[in-house]
Amino acid sequence: MSFEFFVPCPRGLEAALAAELADTAANRLPPGALQPGAEVPGGVHFRGNWAGGMAANLHSRIASRVMLKIAQRPYRSEQDVYALAREQRWEQWFSANETLRVDVTAIKSPLRSLEFATLRVKDAICDRLREVSGARPSIDTALPDVRVFAFLTATDCTLYLDTSGEPLFKRGWRLDKGAAPLRENLAAGILRLTGWTPGTPLYDPMCGSGTFLAEAAQVALAIAPGIDRRFAFEKFRQFDSAAWRHLKSAATAARDDARRAARDLQIYGSDISGDMLDKARANFQRAGLANVPLKQVDARDMAPPAATPGIVVANPPYGERIEVRGRNARGEARPTARSLRESNGDDEGFRRAQTDAPDSEFFQALGDALKQRFTGWRAFILTSDRKLPGQLRLRESAKTPLYNGALECRLFRFDLIAGSVRQRPANADGASEDGAQKPV
Ligand SMILES: C[S@@+](CC[C@H](N)C(=O)[O-])C[C@H]1O[C@@H](n2cnc3c(N)ncnc32)[C@H](O)[C@@H]1O
């Protein structure tokens, strides 16, 4: 049987997600099980069977969820929305014993209250199940067994049954977070945009809790992102447990093969904070990753961790979310290896060592480090600050708009080619928004 699915993702990663779904279809499924369709802002449609839906959940690093399309119809009122939801055969998917949550999102909907629309969808599903089974499901907004999403446009209402459960960026390994951790699926999408492939050196000099590094190491070790978690579809009445066991055992075998063949992953991280590095180490352990060397280094003092050029990727502190550390405004000594040692790497000790220069000094020094020591590397930096290239005194080769939650960001690419690092004058701060291009 064939179904329609919609796979939401962080905005800006739709093409990367479509490419990833196409890889899953080509490498892990029989022909026709997953056929990627249209890319729309915020996600990708695909058509496929149950194995396709389950494989997308198990293997997509970029998806936020995988949603099964149940129905779509024009509407004008809450009553129309209720009627559409009331007609659906929800009982073929779940029973009144499962707990339920309903969410409604809308773009240009004529309805006055989305809260009321949400109640009407919930009532319709409960009324339907009571009619066919004599019982109503309980509502659980925190940890529901079943999630139904209604999406309202100016004209149409679409109902989806979520097949994922907890969002897919929750892989199960990241318990230790910093102040501004990157979502795992955004980090994975950025890695794909950088063109990084296993075997190429990868370095995150502001690694925080280690999200880029863990995602990359899992790719290198063929660890499927969903291998250690549960999914909502496992509770569905139509759950095909034999097909699921088959998909999981193929993923486990691929991981075991990759682990046996694993050499030096060439994935490296550093951060100025010893606390953050401890969190990253704990995360790597939970994610089944050894062999990711981490060092406590101020990013201005960074040096290439590998002899062959590779890719630097980072999301530096954003002004409003987390501050740059180790600054040096008033000519005071910034933390040295010794002061860091004396602070035992703990944040409190570190705070005592820090001064408060404007961030621009930090970024200028960071740009110098890239120019002087990373010849031949490509650097990708995610930031909400469009002036970053000016602050680094580097000219970007490409910039890609991306959203980190609600925060609009740019992924800047800098090609640090020998003798031709494209510098920009110190006063060329305002990066033009025209002609934004995607990395090739
Ligand atoms: C936005 S966070 C990075 C989050 C990370 N990508 C993650 O997913 O957890 C910025 C990181 O930069 C680090 N940092 C701040 N100043 C630094 C400096 N001068 N040198 C190196 N790291 C620094 C912070 O400790 C923090 O972990």
Short mmCIF file of C-alpha atoms and ligand atoms in Angstrom, two decimals:
data_model
loop_
_atom_site.label_atom_id
_atom_site.label_comp_id
_atom_site.label_asym_id
_atom_site.label_seq_id
_atom_site.Cartn_x
_atom_site.Cartn_y
_atom_site.Cartn_z
CA MET A 1 0.00 0.00 0.00
CA SER A 2 1.26 3.48 -0.82
CA PHE A 3 0.89 6.59 1.35
CA GLU A 4 1.75 10.27 1.19
CA PHE A 5 4.14 11.61 3.80
CA PHE A 6 5.31 15.09 4.70
CA VAL A 7 8.70 15.53 6.36
CA PRO A 8 9.27 18.89 8.08
CA CYS A 9 12.81 20.18 8.62
CA PRO A 10 14.58 23.39 9.69
CA ARG A 11 13.92 26.05 7.04
CA GLY A 12 16.76 26.31 4.55
CA LEU A 13 17.50 22.57 4.60
CA GLU A 14 14.73 21.38 2.27
CA ALA A 15 17.06 20.52 -0.64
CA ALA A 16 19.51 18.80 1.70
CA LEU A 17 16.64 16.76 3.17
CA ALA A 18 15.35 15.80 -0.29
CA ALA A 19 18.87 14.60 -1.22
CA GLU A 20 19.13 12.64 2.02
CA LEU A 21 15.74 10.98 1.44
CA ALA A 22 16.84 10.08 -2.10
CA ASP A 23 19.99 8.45 -0.64
CA THR A 24 17.89 6.43 1.80
CA ALA A 25 15.62 5.34 -1.03
CA ALA A 26 18.54 4.33 -3.25
CA ASN A 27 20.70 2.60 -0.65
CA ARG A 28 18.39 1.07 1.94
CA LEU A 29 15.04 0.29 0.34
CA PRO A 30 13.57 -1.66 -2.56
CA PRO A 31 12.57 0.48 -5.57
CA GLY A 32 9.40 2.52 -5.06
CA ALA A 33 9.37 2.28 -1.23
CA LEU A 34 10.24 5.98 -0.88
CA GLN A 35 9.87 8.44 -3.74
CA PRO A 36 10.87 12.01 -2.79
CA GLY A 37 8.41 14.61 -4.07
CA ALA A 38 8.02 18.37 -3.88
CA GLU A 39 10.19 20.54 -1.67
CA VAL A 40 8.15 23.25 0.04
CA PRO A 41 9.27 25.86 2.57
CA GLY A 42 9.92 23.91 5.77
CA GLY A 43 9.81 20.36 4.42
CA VAL A 44 9.65 17.72 1.71
CA HIS A 45 6.79 15.51 0.53
CA PHE A 46 7.29 11.88 -0.39
CA ARG A 47 5.20 8.94 -1.45
CA GLY A 48 5.99 5.50 -0.15
CA ASN A 49 4.98 2.39 1.70
CA TRP A 50 5.36 1.63 5.41
CA ALA A 51 8.95 0.53 5.02
CA GLY A 52 9.64 3.93 3.40
CA GLY A 53 8.03 5.79 6.30
CA MET A 54 9.92 3.74 8.88
CA ALA A 55 13.23 4.07 7.03
CA ALA A 56 12.82 7.86 6.85
CA ASN A 57 12.36 7.89 10.64
CA LEU A 58 15.33 5.63 11.25
CA HIS A 59 17.81 7.19 8.81
CA SER A 60 16.99 10.86 8.35
CA ARG A 61 19.37 13.14 10.22
CA ILE A 62 17.77 16.30 8.85
CA ALA A 63 14.03 15.62 9.30
CA SER A 64 12.19 16.97 12.34
CA ARG A 65 9.37 14.41 11.98
CA VAL A 66 7.77 12.09 9.45
CA MET A 67 4.06 12.73 9.09
CA LEU A 68 1.51 10.52 7.34
CA LYS A 69 -1.06 12.46 5.34
CA ILE A 70 -4.56 11.36 6.33
CA ALA A 71 -6.82 13.77 4.45
CA GLN A 72 -6.96 17.13 2.70
CA ARG A 73 -9.99 19.21 1.74
CA PRO A 74 -11.04 22.83 1.28
CA TYR A 75 -12.61 24.40 4.39
CA ARG A 76 -14.13 27.68 5.46
CA SER A 77 -15.13 27.21 9.08
CA GLU A 78 -14.26 25.27 12.23
CA GLN A 79 -17.27 23.09 11.46
CA ASP A 80 -15.67 22.06 8.14
CA VAL A 81 -12.48 21.16 9.99
CA TYR A 82 -14.48 19.14 12.54
CA ALA A 83 -16.34 17.31 9.76
CA LEU A 84 -13.13 16.39 7.93
CA ALA A 85 -11.53 15.01 11.12
CA ARG A 86 -14.74 13.22 12.16
CA GLU A 87 -14.91 11.30 8.86
CA GLN A 88 -11.47 9.75 9.10
CA ARG A 89 -11.01 6.14 10.13
CA TRP A 90 -8.66 6.92 13.03
CA GLU A 91 -9.54 3.54 14.55
CA GLN A 92 -7.45 1.82 11.87
CA TRP A 93 -4.35 3.50 13.35
CA PHE A 94 -4.94 3.71 17.10
CA SER A 95 -7.49 2.97 19.79
CA ALA A 96 -9.05 4.93 22.64
CA ASN A 97 -6.45 3.35 24.95
CA GLU A 98 -3.75 5.56 23.43
CA THR A 99 -3.30 9.12 24.68
CA LEU A 100 -3.70 11.92 22.13
CA ARG A 101 -2.37 15.37 21.38
CA VAL A 102 -3.56 17.66 18.58
CA ASP A 103 -1.63 20.61 17.14
CA VAL A 104 -2.84 23.08 14.55
CA THR A 105 -0.61 25.36 12.50
CA ALA A 106 -1.87 27.85 9.97
CA ILE A 107 -0.75 30.18 7.22
CA LYS A 108 -3.32 32.80 6.20
CA SER A 109 -6.20 30.81 7.69
CA PRO A 110 -9.53 32.67 7.78
CA LEU A 111 -10.32 31.08 11.18
CA ARG A 112 -10.30 33.44 14.14
CA SER A 113 -9.00 31.08 16.81
CA LEU A 114 -6.50 28.30 16.24
CA GLU A 115 -7.12 27.15 19.80
CA PHE A 116 -10.76 26.58 18.95
CA ALA A 117 -9.81 24.79 15.74
CA THR A 118 -7.49 22.54 17.79
CA LEU A 119 -10.37 21.70 20.15
CA ARG A 120 -12.63 20.88 17.23
CA VAL A 121 -10.09 18.46 15.72
CA LYS A 122 -9.60 16.83 19.11
CA ASP A 123 -13.39 16.57 19.64
CA ALA A 124 -13.85 15.07 16.19
CA ILE A 125 -11.26 12.33 16.79
CA CYS A 126 -12.65 11.56 20.25
CA ASP A 127 -16.24 11.50 18.94
CA ARG A 128 -15.23 9.16 16.13
CA LEU A 129 -13.49 6.72 18.45
CA ARG A 130 -16.35 6.80 20.96
CA GLU A 131 -18.79 6.03 18.18
CA VAL A 132 -16.84 3.02 16.89
CA SER A 133 -15.42 1.69 20.18
CA GLY A 134 -17.48 3.21 23.00
CA ALA A 135 -14.46 4.96 24.56
CA ARG A 136 -12.71 8.32 24.18
CA PRO A 137 -8.91 8.64 24.27
CA SER A 138 -7.36 10.75 27.03
CA ILE A 139 -5.47 13.87 26.15
CA ASP A 140 -1.79 14.08 27.11
CA THR A 141 0.00 17.16 25.82
CA ALA A 142 3.37 16.21 27.37
CA LEU A 143 4.02 12.61 26.32
CA PRO A 144 1.18 11.50 24.06
CA ASP A 145 1.13 8.13 22.33
CA VAL A 146 -0.43 9.70 19.24
CA ARG A 147 0.00 13.16 17.74
CA VAL A 148 -2.31 14.56 15.08
CA PHE A 149 -1.38 17.72 13.21
CA ALA A 150 -3.78 19.89 11.24
CA PHE A 151 -2.30 22.34 8.76
CA LEU A 152 -4.54 25.17 7.60
CA THR A 153 -3.88 27.34 4.58
CA ALA A 154 -6.16 30.06 3.26
CA THR A 155 -8.23 27.40 1.53
CA ASP A 156 -7.30 23.87 2.62
CA CYS A 157 -7.16 21.79 5.77
CA THR A 158 -4.71 18.87 5.80
CA LEU A 159 -4.65 16.27 8.57
CA TYR A 160 -1.49 14.38 9.40
CA LEU A 161 -0.76 11.53 11.77
CA ASP A 162 2.72 11.85 13.22
CA THR A 163 4.77 8.66 12.86
CA SER A 164 7.80 9.86 14.86
CA GLY A 165 6.71 10.70 18.42
CA GLU A 166 9.45 12.73 20.04
CA PRO A 167 10.97 15.02 17.36
CA LEU A 168 13.65 13.25 15.35
CA PHE A 169 16.43 15.62 16.41
CA LYS A 170 16.13 13.96 19.81
CA ARG A 171 18.50 11.10 19.13
CA GLY A 172 18.70 10.02 22.75
CA TRP A 173 22.39 10.75 23.32
CA ARG A 174 22.47 14.46 24.12
CA LEU A 175 21.63 14.93 27.78
CA ASP A 176 24.43 17.40 28.46
CA LYS A 177 23.80 20.72 26.74
CA GLY A 178 25.48 24.06 26.80
CA ALA A 179 23.73 27.42 26.86
CA ALA A 180 22.99 27.49 23.13
CA PRO A 181 23.27 24.00 21.70
CA LEU A 182 22.51 23.46 18.07
CA ARG A 183 19.70 21.10 17.20
CA GLU A 184 21.06 17.83 15.95
CA ASN A 185 19.12 17.97 12.68
CA LEU A 186 20.32 21.51 11.93
CA ALA A 187 23.92 20.44 12.61
CA ALA A 188 23.48 17.38 10.37
CA GLY A 189 21.98 19.51 7.57
CA ILE A 190 24.86 21.99 7.81
CA LEU A 191 27.36 19.14 7.56
CA ARG A 192 25.64 18.04 4.38
CA LEU A 193 25.78 21.60 3.00
CA THR A 194 29.53 21.74 3.67
CA GLY A 195 30.02 18.75 1.39
CA TRP A 196 31.99 16.97 4.14
CA THR A 197 32.38 13.24 3.68
CA PRO A 198 33.97 10.72 6.07
CA GLY A 199 37.73 10.67 5.80
CA THR A 200 38.06 14.44 5.26
CA PRO A 201 39.38 16.20 8.37
CA LEU A 202 36.63 18.08 10.23
CA TYR A 203 37.31 20.57 13.02
CA ASP A 204 34.91 22.52 15.24
CA PRO A 205 36.96 25.02 17.29
CA MET A 206 33.94 26.13 19.39
CA CYS A 207 32.39 22.73 19.75
CA GLY A 208 30.32 23.28 22.91
CA SER A 209 28.37 20.11 23.63
CA GLY A 210 29.78 18.59 20.43
CA THR A 211 26.76 18.46 18.13
CA PHE A 212 28.58 18.84 14.78
CA LEU A 213 31.22 16.37 15.88
CA ALA A 214 28.80 13.73 17.15
CA GLU A 215 26.67 13.95 14.00
CA ALA A 216 29.75 13.64 11.80
CA ALA A 217 31.21 10.76 13.80
CA GLN A 218 27.90 8.92 13.62
CA VAL A 219 27.88 9.36 9.84
CA ALA A 220 31.48 8.09 9.65
CA LEU A 221 30.59 5.08 11.79
CA ALA A 222 27.32 4.39 9.92
CA ILE A 223 25.29 4.79 13.12
CA ALA A 224 21.68 5.41 12.09
CA PRO A 225 20.36 8.46 13.98
CA GLY A 226 17.25 6.61 15.17
CA ILE A 227 18.89 3.32 16.12
CA ASP A 228 18.56 3.92 19.88
CA ARG A 229 15.12 5.49 20.12
CA ARG A 230 11.47 4.58 19.90
CA PHE A 231 8.95 5.88 17.37
CA ALA A 232 5.22 6.57 17.50
CA PHE A 233 4.58 4.12 14.63
CA GLU A 234 5.63 1.25 16.89
CA LYS A 235 2.30 1.66 18.69
CA PHE A 236 0.15 1.88 15.56
CA ARG A 237 -2.34 -0.88 14.88
CA GLN A 238 -0.86 -1.26 11.40
CA PHE A 239 2.68 -1.53 12.74
CA ASP A 240 4.63 -3.89 10.48
CA SER A 241 6.96 -5.32 13.09
CA ALA A 242 8.65 -7.75 10.68
CA ALA A 243 9.59 -4.94 8.24
CA TRP A 244 10.81 -2.85 11.18
CA ARG A 245 12.97 -5.66 12.54
CA HIS A 246 14.45 -6.07 9.06
CA LEU A 247 15.30 -2.35 8.76
CA LYS A 248 16.81 -2.25 12.23
CA SER A 249 18.93 -5.34 11.80
CA ALA A 250 20.28 -4.00 8.48
CA ALA A 251 21.17 -0.74 10.28
CA THR A 252 22.82 -2.63 13.14
CA ALA A 253 24.86 -4.75 10.71
CA ALA A 254 26.01 -1.61 8.82
CA ARG A 255 27.10 -0.04 12.12
CA ASP A 256 28.97 -3.16 13.23
CA ASP A 257 30.77 -3.40 9.87
CA ALA A 258 31.75 0.27 10.00
CA ARG A 259 32.98 -0.07 13.58
CA ARG A 260 35.21 -3.00 12.65
CA ALA A 261 36.66 -1.05 9.71
CA ALA A 262 36.99 2.24 11.63
CA ARG A 263 40.34 3.98 11.64
CA ASP A 264 41.16 7.51 12.70
CA LEU A 265 37.94 9.42 12.10
CA GLN A 266 39.83 12.71 11.61
CA ILE A 267 37.08 14.55 13.50
CA TYR A 268 38.36 17.05 16.05
CA GLY A 269 36.95 19.59 18.47
CA SER A 270 38.02 22.26 20.90
CA ASP A 271 36.36 24.86 23.08
CA ILE A 272 37.58 27.40 25.58
CA SER A 273 35.40 25.95 28.31
CA GLY A 274 36.48 22.82 30.16
CA ASP A 275 32.90 22.36 31.37
CA MET A 276 31.64 22.26 27.80
CA LEU A 277 34.27 19.72 26.82
CA ASP A 278 33.19 17.49 29.73
CA LYS A 279 29.61 17.70 28.45
CA ALA A 280 30.74 16.85 24.93
CA ARG A 281 32.70 13.82 26.20
CA ALA A 282 29.67 12.57 28.15
CA ASN A 283 27.52 12.98 25.02
CA PHE A 284 30.01 11.12 22.83
CA GLN A 285 30.07 8.25 25.27
CA ARG A 286 26.28 7.95 25.19
CA ALA A 287 26.31 8.19 21.39
CA GLY A 288 28.72 5.25 21.20
CA LEU A 289 31.61 7.39 19.97
CA ALA A 290 35.16 7.06 21.12
CA ASN A 291 38.04 8.57 19.15
CA VAL A 292 36.90 12.19 18.90
CA PRO A 293 39.85 14.12 20.35
CA LEU A 294 38.92 17.28 22.24
CA LYS A 295 41.19 20.05 23.47
CA GLN A 296 40.71 23.12 25.62
CA VAL A 297 41.86 25.95 23.35
CA ASP A 298 40.90 29.57 22.78
CA ALA A 299 39.71 29.62 19.15
CA ARG A 300 42.09 32.51 18.42
CA ASP A 301 44.99 30.18 19.18
CA MET A 302 43.65 27.26 17.15
CA ALA A 303 45.87 25.34 14.76
CA PRO A 304 44.96 22.74 12.16
CA PRO A 305 44.49 19.40 13.90
CA ALA A 306 45.36 17.41 10.76
CA ALA A 307 48.13 17.58 8.18
CA THR A 308 45.78 17.55 5.20
CA PRO A 309 43.36 20.45 4.78
CA GLY A 310 39.73 19.79 5.58
CA ILE A 311 36.68 21.60 6.83
CA VAL A 312 36.25 23.94 9.79
CA VAL A 313 32.66 24.20 10.97
CA ALA A 314 31.40 26.24 13.91
CA ASN A 315 28.61 28.25 15.36
CA PRO A 316 30.31 30.90 17.44
CA PRO A 317 28.54 32.59 20.35
CA TYR A 318 25.66 34.76 19.16
CA GLY A 319 25.49 38.12 20.90
CA GLU A 320 22.07 37.65 22.35
CA ARG A 321 22.40 33.99 23.29
CA ILE A 322 25.87 33.33 24.58
CA GLU A 323 28.94 35.49 24.77
CA VAL A 324 32.42 35.15 23.39
CA ARG A 325 34.86 34.28 26.09
CA GLY A 326 38.53 34.96 26.67
CA ARG A 327 38.23 38.54 25.47
CA ASN A 328 40.93 41.07 25.84
CA ALA A 329 39.76 44.65 25.71
CA ARG A 330 41.84 46.65 28.02
CA GLY A 331 45.18 45.20 27.09
CA GLU A 332 44.87 42.70 29.93
CA ALA A 333 46.33 39.30 29.36
CA ARG A 334 43.71 37.00 28.01
CA PRO A 335 43.63 33.57 29.59
CA THR A 336 46.77 31.64 28.98
CA ALA A 337 47.26 27.91 29.10
CA ARG A 338 48.35 28.51 32.71
CA SER A 339 45.34 30.56 33.77
CA LEU A 340 43.09 27.98 32.16
CA ARG A 341 44.92 25.26 34.06
CA GLU A 342 44.60 27.17 37.30
CA SER A 343 40.91 27.62 36.70
CA ASN A 344 40.73 23.80 36.51
CA GLY A 345 38.82 24.32 33.31
CA ASP A 346 35.71 25.17 35.30
CA ASP A 347 33.50 28.01 34.16
CA GLU A 348 33.63 29.90 37.44
CA GLY A 349 37.42 29.95 37.37
CA PHE A 350 37.26 30.87 33.74
CA ARG A 351 34.94 33.81 34.37
CA ARG A 352 37.51 35.21 36.73
CA ALA A 353 40.08 35.06 33.93
CA GLN A 354 37.98 36.73 31.27
CA THR A 355 37.88 40.37 30.30
CA ASP A 356 35.34 42.22 28.26
CA ALA A 357 36.49 43.35 24.86
CA PRO A 358 33.97 43.94 22.10
CA ASP A 359 33.26 40.78 20.15
CA SER A 360 34.73 42.36 17.02
CA GLU A 361 38.25 41.93 18.44
CA PHE A 362 37.59 38.26 18.95
CA PHE A 363 36.31 37.80 15.41
CA GLN A 364 39.19 39.73 13.91
CA ALA A 365 41.64 37.45 15.72
CA LEU A 366 39.60 34.42 14.65
CA GLY A 367 39.78 35.59 11.03
CA ASP A 368 43.56 36.04 11.38
CA ALA A 369 43.90 32.50 12.72
CA LEU A 370 41.96 31.15 9.74
CA LYS A 371 43.94 33.17 7.20
CA GLN A 372 47.34 32.48 8.67
CA ARG A 373 47.07 28.84 9.70
CA PHE A 374 44.29 27.17 7.72
CA THR A 375 45.47 27.53 4.13
CA GLY A 376 43.66 25.07 1.92
CA TRP A 377 40.80 24.54 4.38
CA ARG A 378 37.21 25.60 3.88
CA ALA A 379 35.45 27.21 6.85
CA PHE A 380 31.70 27.23 7.38
CA ILE A 381 30.36 29.48 10.09
CA LEU A 382 26.74 29.69 11.19
CA THR A 383 25.72 32.97 12.73
CA SER A 384 22.79 35.33 13.05
CA ASP A 385 25.23 38.22 12.61
CA ARG A 386 25.31 39.26 8.96
CA LYS A 387 28.37 41.36 9.60
CA LEU A 388 30.51 38.35 10.42
CA PRO A 389 32.59 38.36 7.17
CA GLY A 390 33.49 42.01 7.82
CA GLN A 391 34.45 41.22 11.40
CA LEU A 392 36.61 38.30 10.28
CA ARG A 393 38.03 40.45 7.46
CA LEU A 394 37.32 37.61 5.07
CA ARG A 395 35.13 37.61 2.03
CA GLU A 396 32.60 34.82 1.94
CA SER A 397 32.44 32.48 -1.06
CA ALA A 398 28.81 31.68 -0.36
CA LYS A 399 26.11 32.30 2.19
CA THR A 400 23.05 30.20 2.79
CA PRO A 401 20.04 31.42 4.79
CA LEU A 402 19.10 28.96 7.55
CA TYR A 403 16.89 29.08 10.60
CA ASN A 404 18.10 28.03 14.04
CA GLY A 405 14.63 27.71 15.59
CA ALA A 406 13.09 31.13 15.02
CA LEU A 407 16.48 32.82 14.67
CA GLU A 408 17.34 33.73 11.08
CA CYS A 409 20.96 32.87 10.40
CA ARG A 410 23.45 32.63 7.58
CA LEU A 411 25.88 29.81 6.92
CA PHE A 412 28.94 31.65 5.56
CA ARG A 413 31.52 29.75 3.57
CA PHE A 414 35.11 30.92 3.38
CA ASP A 415 37.57 29.26 0.98
CA LEU A 416 41.02 29.67 2.50
CA ILE A 417 42.92 29.06 -0.69
CA ALA A 418 46.71 29.54 -0.67
CA GLY A 419 47.71 33.05 -1.72
CA SER A 420 44.19 34.03 -2.62
CA VAL A 421 42.35 34.41 0.66
CA ARG A 422 39.84 37.00 -0.29
CA GLN A 423 40.19 39.71 2.26
CA ARG A 424 37.71 42.46 2.81
CA PRO A 425 38.47 45.89 4.18
CA ALA A 426 37.86 46.46 7.87
CA ASN A 427 34.99 48.84 7.17
CA ALA A 428 33.15 46.49 4.80
CA ASP A 429 30.97 45.26 7.63
CA GLY A 430 27.55 45.16 6.05
CA ALA A 431 27.39 41.95 4.09
CA SER A 432 25.05 42.49 1.18
CA GLU A 433 21.95 40.36 1.21
CA ASP A 434 21.71 40.46 -2.56
CA GLY A 435 22.72 37.53 -4.63
CA ALA A 436 22.69 35.04 -1.77
CA GLN A 437 23.94 31.81 -3.25
CA LYS A 438 24.05 28.25 -2.12
CA PRO A 439 27.33 26.49 -1.64
CA VAL A 440 28.23 24.30 -4.55
C1 LIG B 1 26.92 28.69 20.42
S1 LIG B 1 28.01 27.70 21.36
C2 LIG B 1 28.36 26.34 20.34
C3 LIG B 1 27.35 25.28 20.54
C4 LIG B 1 27.73 23.97 19.93
N1 LIG B 1 27.71 24.01 18.47
C5 LIG B 1 26.79 22.92 20.45
O1 LIG B 1 26.04 22.37 19.67
O2 LIG B 1 26.75 22.69 21.66
C6 LIG B 1 29.49 28.60 21.32
C7 LIG B 1 30.65 27.93 22.03
O3 LIG B 1 31.78 28.78 21.89
C8 LIG B 1 32.58 28.62 23.04
N2 LIG B 1 33.50 29.78 23.11
C9 LIG B 1 33.24 31.05 23.52
N3 LIG B 1 34.36 31.80 23.41
C10 LIG B 1 35.34 30.99 22.90
C11 LIG B 1 36.72 31.18 22.56
N4 LIG B 1 37.31 32.36 22.73
N5 LIG B 1 37.40 30.12 22.07
C12 LIG B 1 36.81 28.91 21.89
N6 LIG B 1 35.51 28.66 22.23
C13 LIG B 1 34.79 29.70 22.71
C14 LIG B 1 31.59 28.53 24.17
O4 LIG B 1 32.19 27.91 25.30
C15 LIG B 1 30.47 27.72 23.54
O5 LIG B 1 30.62 26.35 23.84
#
